[in-house]
Amino acid sequence: MNIILLGPPGAGKGTQAQRLVERRGMRQLSTGDMLRAAVKAGTPVGLEAKAVMERGELVSDEIVSRLIDAELTAMGADTGAIFDGYPRTEAQAQALDEILAAHGRKLDYVIELDVNEDALVERITGRFTCANCGEGYNDDYKRPAQLGVCDRCGSTEFKRRPDDNEQTVRTRMAEYRAKTAPILPIYEARGIVHQINGMAEIDQVTQAIETILAG
Ligand code: AMP
C-alpha cells in the first residue's frame, strides 16, 4: 500500500505516519527528515538545502524527488510507503507518478488532514522531540510525564527544529497554500482523496485513517 499524507506544516502528518509504521510495518518517507539528516551530515544536498529550509521555502523538486527515488530503491517491494511532506508541488506530484511506476507501485490513498491554520502556529512553535529516540512532544499538548525525561527512552536531551519559529512557520504555511494545496485536484480526479479532521485528538485521527485504509 502506498499513501500520501497531505496537510500544512504541523497538521500531524509525522505523528500519524509514525503510528502507521508501528501498526502496519509501513515505511515513513519524510523528505523533511531526509533533508534534516543531509544538513546534519553536511552532504552537498544538505549544504544546498540548509538556508532554504531555515527560510521556510521549498527545496528544489529535483533534490527531493531524487531522495524519494533512492529510498524506494532501498526498500523491499512489499513494504508499504507513507509519503510525508512529499509531494509538495505539481512537478513533484508528476515525478512521484513516474517514480512509483518505475518501482511497480501505485498510489492507493491521499489522506488530507484538514486543520485550522491559526491553531497550527501554536502547535508548531510548542513542539520538541527527544534527541535520542525522536519521540514527539509539545509544550501545550503533550509534555513528558516526568519533566525533562523522555517517556519512551528515558533520555534527558530534547531538541527543537530551527524552522519551528513563528516567522518561518508563516512562510511554510504560505508555501503550502500557494504550491501544495493546488496539487489536490490531481488526486481528486482519480477519486483517491479522503479528508479527515486533523484538529481532532491524535487517537481519533489515527482511527479515522485506519477506517479509510480498511475500506
Ligand atoms: P517538513 O519536515 O516536511 O516540515 O519539511 C521541512 C522543510 O524541508 C520544508 O520547510 C522545506 O524547506 C523542506 N522540504 C521538505 N520536504 C520538501 C519537499 N517535498 N519539497 C521541497 N522542500 C521540502
Short mmCIF file of C-alpha atoms and ligand atoms in Angstrom, two decimals:
data_model
loop_
_atom_site.label_atom_id
_atom_site.label_comp_id
_atom_site.label_asym_id
_atom_site.label_seq_id
_atom_site.Cartn_x
_atom_site.Cartn_y
_atom_site.Cartn_z
CA MET A 1 0.00 0.00 0.00
CA ASN A 2 1.24 3.49 -0.88
CA ILE A 3 -0.32 6.55 0.69
CA ILE A 4 0.29 10.28 0.81
CA LEU A 5 -0.38 12.24 3.98
CA LEU A 6 -1.15 15.77 2.89
CA GLY A 7 -1.61 18.86 5.04
CA PRO A 8 0.12 22.05 6.11
CA PRO A 9 3.08 22.03 8.49
CA GLY A 10 2.02 20.93 11.96
CA ALA A 11 -1.10 19.12 10.74
CA GLY A 12 0.15 15.91 12.35
CA LYS A 13 1.49 14.07 9.30
CA GLY A 14 4.66 12.91 11.03
CA THR A 15 2.82 11.75 14.16
CA GLN A 16 0.30 9.76 12.15
CA ALA A 17 2.98 8.35 9.84
CA GLN A 18 4.88 7.04 12.87
CA ARG A 19 1.75 5.30 14.09
CA LEU A 20 1.22 3.63 10.73
CA VAL A 21 4.82 2.47 10.84
CA GLU A 22 4.25 0.89 14.26
CA ARG A 23 0.85 -0.63 13.48
CA ARG A 24 1.28 -1.73 9.90
CA GLY A 25 5.01 -2.10 9.37
CA MET A 26 4.89 0.52 6.66
CA ARG A 27 7.79 2.85 5.98
CA GLN A 28 7.64 6.63 6.53
CA LEU A 29 9.25 8.58 3.71
CA SER A 30 9.63 12.11 5.02
CA THR A 31 11.61 14.41 2.74
CA GLY A 32 11.88 16.87 5.65
CA ASP A 33 13.58 14.18 7.79
CA MET A 34 15.84 13.18 4.89
CA LEU A 35 16.85 16.81 4.30
CA ARG A 36 17.49 17.42 8.01
CA ALA A 37 19.72 14.33 8.05
CA ALA A 38 21.59 15.67 4.99
CA VAL A 39 22.05 19.07 6.66
CA LYS A 40 23.36 17.39 9.81
CA ALA A 41 25.77 15.21 7.82
CA GLY A 42 26.94 18.20 5.76
CA THR A 43 26.39 16.46 2.41
CA PRO A 44 26.18 18.56 -0.80
CA VAL A 45 22.37 18.23 -0.68
CA GLY A 46 22.41 19.38 2.94
CA LEU A 47 24.60 22.37 2.16
CA GLU A 48 22.24 23.42 -0.61
CA ALA A 49 19.08 22.87 1.43
CA LYS A 50 20.06 24.41 4.78
CA ALA A 51 19.38 28.11 4.14
CA VAL A 52 16.25 27.39 2.10
CA MET A 53 14.82 25.32 4.96
CA GLU A 54 15.67 27.96 7.52
CA ARG A 55 13.66 30.48 5.50
CA GLY A 56 10.73 28.05 5.25
CA GLU A 57 10.88 27.94 1.47
CA LEU A 58 10.85 24.83 -0.70
CA VAL A 59 13.97 22.90 -1.69
CA SER A 60 14.25 22.09 -5.41
CA ASP A 61 11.92 19.49 -6.88
CA GLU A 62 14.87 17.54 -8.35
CA ILE A 63 16.57 17.13 -4.99
CA VAL A 64 13.55 15.84 -3.10
CA SER A 65 12.39 13.55 -5.90
CA ARG A 66 15.87 12.03 -6.08
CA LEU A 67 15.78 11.39 -2.31
CA ILE A 68 12.41 9.64 -2.61
CA ASP A 69 13.56 7.54 -5.54
CA ALA A 70 16.66 6.43 -3.63
CA GLU A 71 14.61 5.45 -0.56
CA LEU A 72 12.17 3.40 -2.62
CA THR A 73 15.07 1.67 -4.34
CA ALA A 74 16.48 0.70 -0.95
CA MET A 75 13.11 -0.59 0.31
CA GLY A 76 11.65 -4.04 -0.05
CA ALA A 77 8.99 -4.14 -2.78
CA ASP A 78 6.43 -5.50 -0.29
CA THR A 79 6.83 -2.71 2.25
CA GLY A 80 4.13 -0.04 2.10
CA ALA A 81 5.18 3.58 1.76
CA ILE A 82 3.78 6.61 3.58
CA PHE A 83 4.76 9.82 1.83
CA ASP A 84 5.00 12.54 4.46
CA GLY A 85 5.76 16.06 3.23
CA TYR A 86 6.12 14.90 -0.38
CA PRO A 87 4.88 15.73 -2.98
CA ARG A 88 4.67 19.47 -2.28
CA THR A 89 4.41 20.84 -5.84
CA GLU A 90 2.79 19.83 -9.10
CA ALA A 91 6.22 18.90 -10.53
CA GLN A 92 6.81 16.61 -7.54
CA ALA A 93 3.38 15.01 -7.98
CA GLN A 94 4.29 14.20 -11.58
CA ALA A 95 7.70 12.92 -10.57
CA LEU A 96 6.10 10.70 -7.94
CA ASP A 97 3.84 9.10 -10.55
CA GLU A 98 6.89 8.26 -12.64
CA ILE A 99 8.94 7.04 -9.68
CA LEU A 100 6.11 4.81 -8.42
CA ALA A 101 5.57 3.35 -11.89
CA ALA A 102 9.30 2.62 -12.21
CA HIS A 103 9.13 0.74 -8.91
CA GLY A 104 5.98 -1.15 -9.87
CA ARG A 105 3.91 0.65 -7.24
CA LYS A 106 0.67 2.59 -7.37
CA LEU A 107 -0.87 5.23 -5.17
CA ASP A 108 -3.78 3.91 -3.10
CA TYR A 109 -4.84 6.82 -0.92
CA VAL A 110 -4.23 10.51 -0.42
CA ILE A 111 -5.28 11.49 3.08
CA GLU A 112 -5.71 15.18 3.65
CA LEU A 113 -5.52 16.44 7.22
CA ASP A 114 -7.87 19.36 7.47
CA VAL A 115 -6.71 21.92 10.04
CA ASN A 116 -7.13 25.44 11.34
CA GLU A 117 -4.02 27.43 10.43
CA ASP A 118 -4.00 29.75 13.42
CA ALA A 119 -4.08 26.84 15.83
CA LEU A 120 -1.20 25.28 13.90
CA VAL A 121 1.23 28.08 14.58
CA GLU A 122 0.79 27.47 18.31
CA ARG A 123 1.09 23.73 17.80
CA ILE A 124 4.33 24.05 15.84
CA THR A 125 6.10 26.64 17.96
CA GLY A 126 5.42 24.44 21.02
CA ARG A 127 6.77 21.22 19.62
CA PHE A 128 10.00 19.45 20.51
CA THR A 129 11.39 15.92 20.21
CA CYS A 130 13.60 13.56 22.15
CA ALA A 131 17.12 13.97 20.76
CA ASN A 132 17.74 10.24 21.23
CA CYS A 133 14.63 8.38 20.01
CA GLY A 134 12.71 11.11 18.17
CA GLU A 135 9.52 10.84 20.27
CA GLY A 136 7.46 13.98 19.70
CA TYR A 137 6.24 16.31 22.47
CA ASN A 138 4.51 19.66 22.78
CA ASP A 139 4.65 22.38 25.47
CA ASP A 140 0.86 22.68 25.44
CA TYR A 141 -0.50 19.26 24.46
CA LYS A 142 1.98 16.55 25.34
CA ARG A 143 4.69 17.09 27.93
CA PRO A 144 6.82 14.18 29.16
CA ALA A 145 5.17 12.51 32.19
CA GLN A 146 8.30 13.31 34.18
CA LEU A 147 9.63 16.76 33.42
CA GLY A 148 12.78 16.63 31.29
CA VAL A 149 12.77 12.84 30.81
CA CYS A 150 11.63 11.12 27.62
CA ASP A 151 8.63 8.80 28.23
CA ARG A 152 9.83 6.33 25.65
CA CYS A 153 13.60 6.00 26.14
CA GLY A 154 14.48 7.92 29.34
CA SER A 155 16.83 10.35 27.59
CA THR A 156 17.11 13.84 29.06
CA GLU A 157 18.13 15.51 25.78
CA PHE A 158 15.48 17.24 23.72
CA LYS A 159 15.63 19.38 20.60
CA ARG A 160 13.57 21.89 18.66
CA ARG A 161 13.65 22.45 14.91
CA PRO A 162 15.27 25.73 13.84
CA ASP A 163 12.42 26.34 11.39
CA ASP A 164 9.69 25.98 14.04
CA ASN A 165 9.63 29.70 14.84
CA GLU A 166 6.60 31.85 14.07
CA GLN A 167 8.06 33.80 11.14
CA THR A 168 9.33 30.71 9.32
CA VAL A 169 6.10 28.85 10.06
CA ARG A 170 4.11 31.64 8.36
CA THR A 171 6.30 31.28 5.25
CA ARG A 172 5.87 27.48 5.31
CA MET A 173 2.08 27.93 5.51
CA ALA A 174 2.15 30.36 2.58
CA GLU A 175 4.22 27.89 0.54
CA TYR A 176 1.68 25.18 1.35
CA ARG A 177 -1.23 27.33 0.23
CA ALA A 178 0.46 28.53 -2.95
CA LYS A 179 2.20 25.38 -4.15
CA THR A 180 0.99 22.28 -2.31
CA ALA A 181 -2.77 22.72 -1.89
CA PRO A 182 -3.14 23.10 -5.70
CA ILE A 183 -1.98 19.51 -6.27
CA LEU A 184 -5.08 18.09 -4.54
CA PRO A 185 -7.27 18.24 -7.68
CA ILE A 186 -4.83 15.91 -9.46
CA TYR A 187 -5.65 13.21 -6.92
CA GLU A 188 -9.32 14.19 -6.55
CA ALA A 189 -9.73 13.48 -10.26
CA ARG A 190 -8.54 9.92 -9.53
CA GLY A 191 -11.03 9.53 -6.67
CA ILE A 192 -8.38 8.67 -4.08
CA VAL A 193 -8.58 11.70 -1.76
CA HIS A 194 -10.02 11.34 1.74
CA GLN A 195 -10.33 14.32 4.05
CA ILE A 196 -10.17 13.98 7.79
CA ASN A 197 -10.34 16.43 10.65
CA GLY A 198 -6.74 16.99 11.73
CA MET A 199 -7.82 19.09 14.72
CA ALA A 200 -9.32 16.05 16.47
CA GLU A 201 -7.45 14.16 19.21
CA ILE A 202 -4.41 12.26 17.94
CA ASP A 203 -6.08 8.88 18.61
CA GLN A 204 -9.23 9.91 16.78
CA VAL A 205 -7.21 10.99 13.75
CA THR A 206 -5.42 7.63 13.77
CA GLN A 207 -8.79 5.86 13.97
CA ALA A 208 -10.13 7.87 11.04
CA ILE A 209 -7.07 6.93 8.97
CA GLU A 210 -7.44 3.25 9.89
CA THR A 211 -11.09 3.34 8.83
CA ILE A 212 -10.10 4.71 5.43
CA LEU A 213 -7.34 2.15 4.94
CA ALA A 214 -9.66 -0.68 5.97
CA GLY A 215 -12.25 0.47 3.43
P1 AMP B 1 8.92 19.25 6.87
O1 AMP B 1 9.72 18.47 7.86
O2 AMP B 1 8.12 18.39 5.96
O3 AMP B 1 8.10 20.35 7.50
O4 AMP B 1 9.98 19.98 5.93
C1 AMP B 1 10.89 20.93 6.45
C2 AMP B 1 11.46 21.78 5.33
O5 AMP B 1 12.19 20.94 4.41
C3 AMP B 1 10.44 22.48 4.45
O6 AMP B 1 10.03 23.73 5.00
C4 AMP B 1 11.21 22.65 3.14
O7 AMP B 1 12.17 23.70 3.23
C5 AMP B 1 11.99 21.35 3.07
N1 AMP B 1 11.20 20.27 2.38
C6 AMP B 1 10.74 19.11 2.93
N2 AMP B 1 10.08 18.37 2.02
C7 AMP B 1 10.11 19.07 0.87
C8 AMP B 1 9.59 18.86 -0.42
N3 AMP B 1 8.86 17.75 -0.72
N4 AMP B 1 9.82 19.81 -1.37
C9 AMP B 1 10.53 20.91 -1.11
N5 AMP B 1 11.05 21.20 0.10
C10 AMP B 1 10.83 20.30 1.09
#
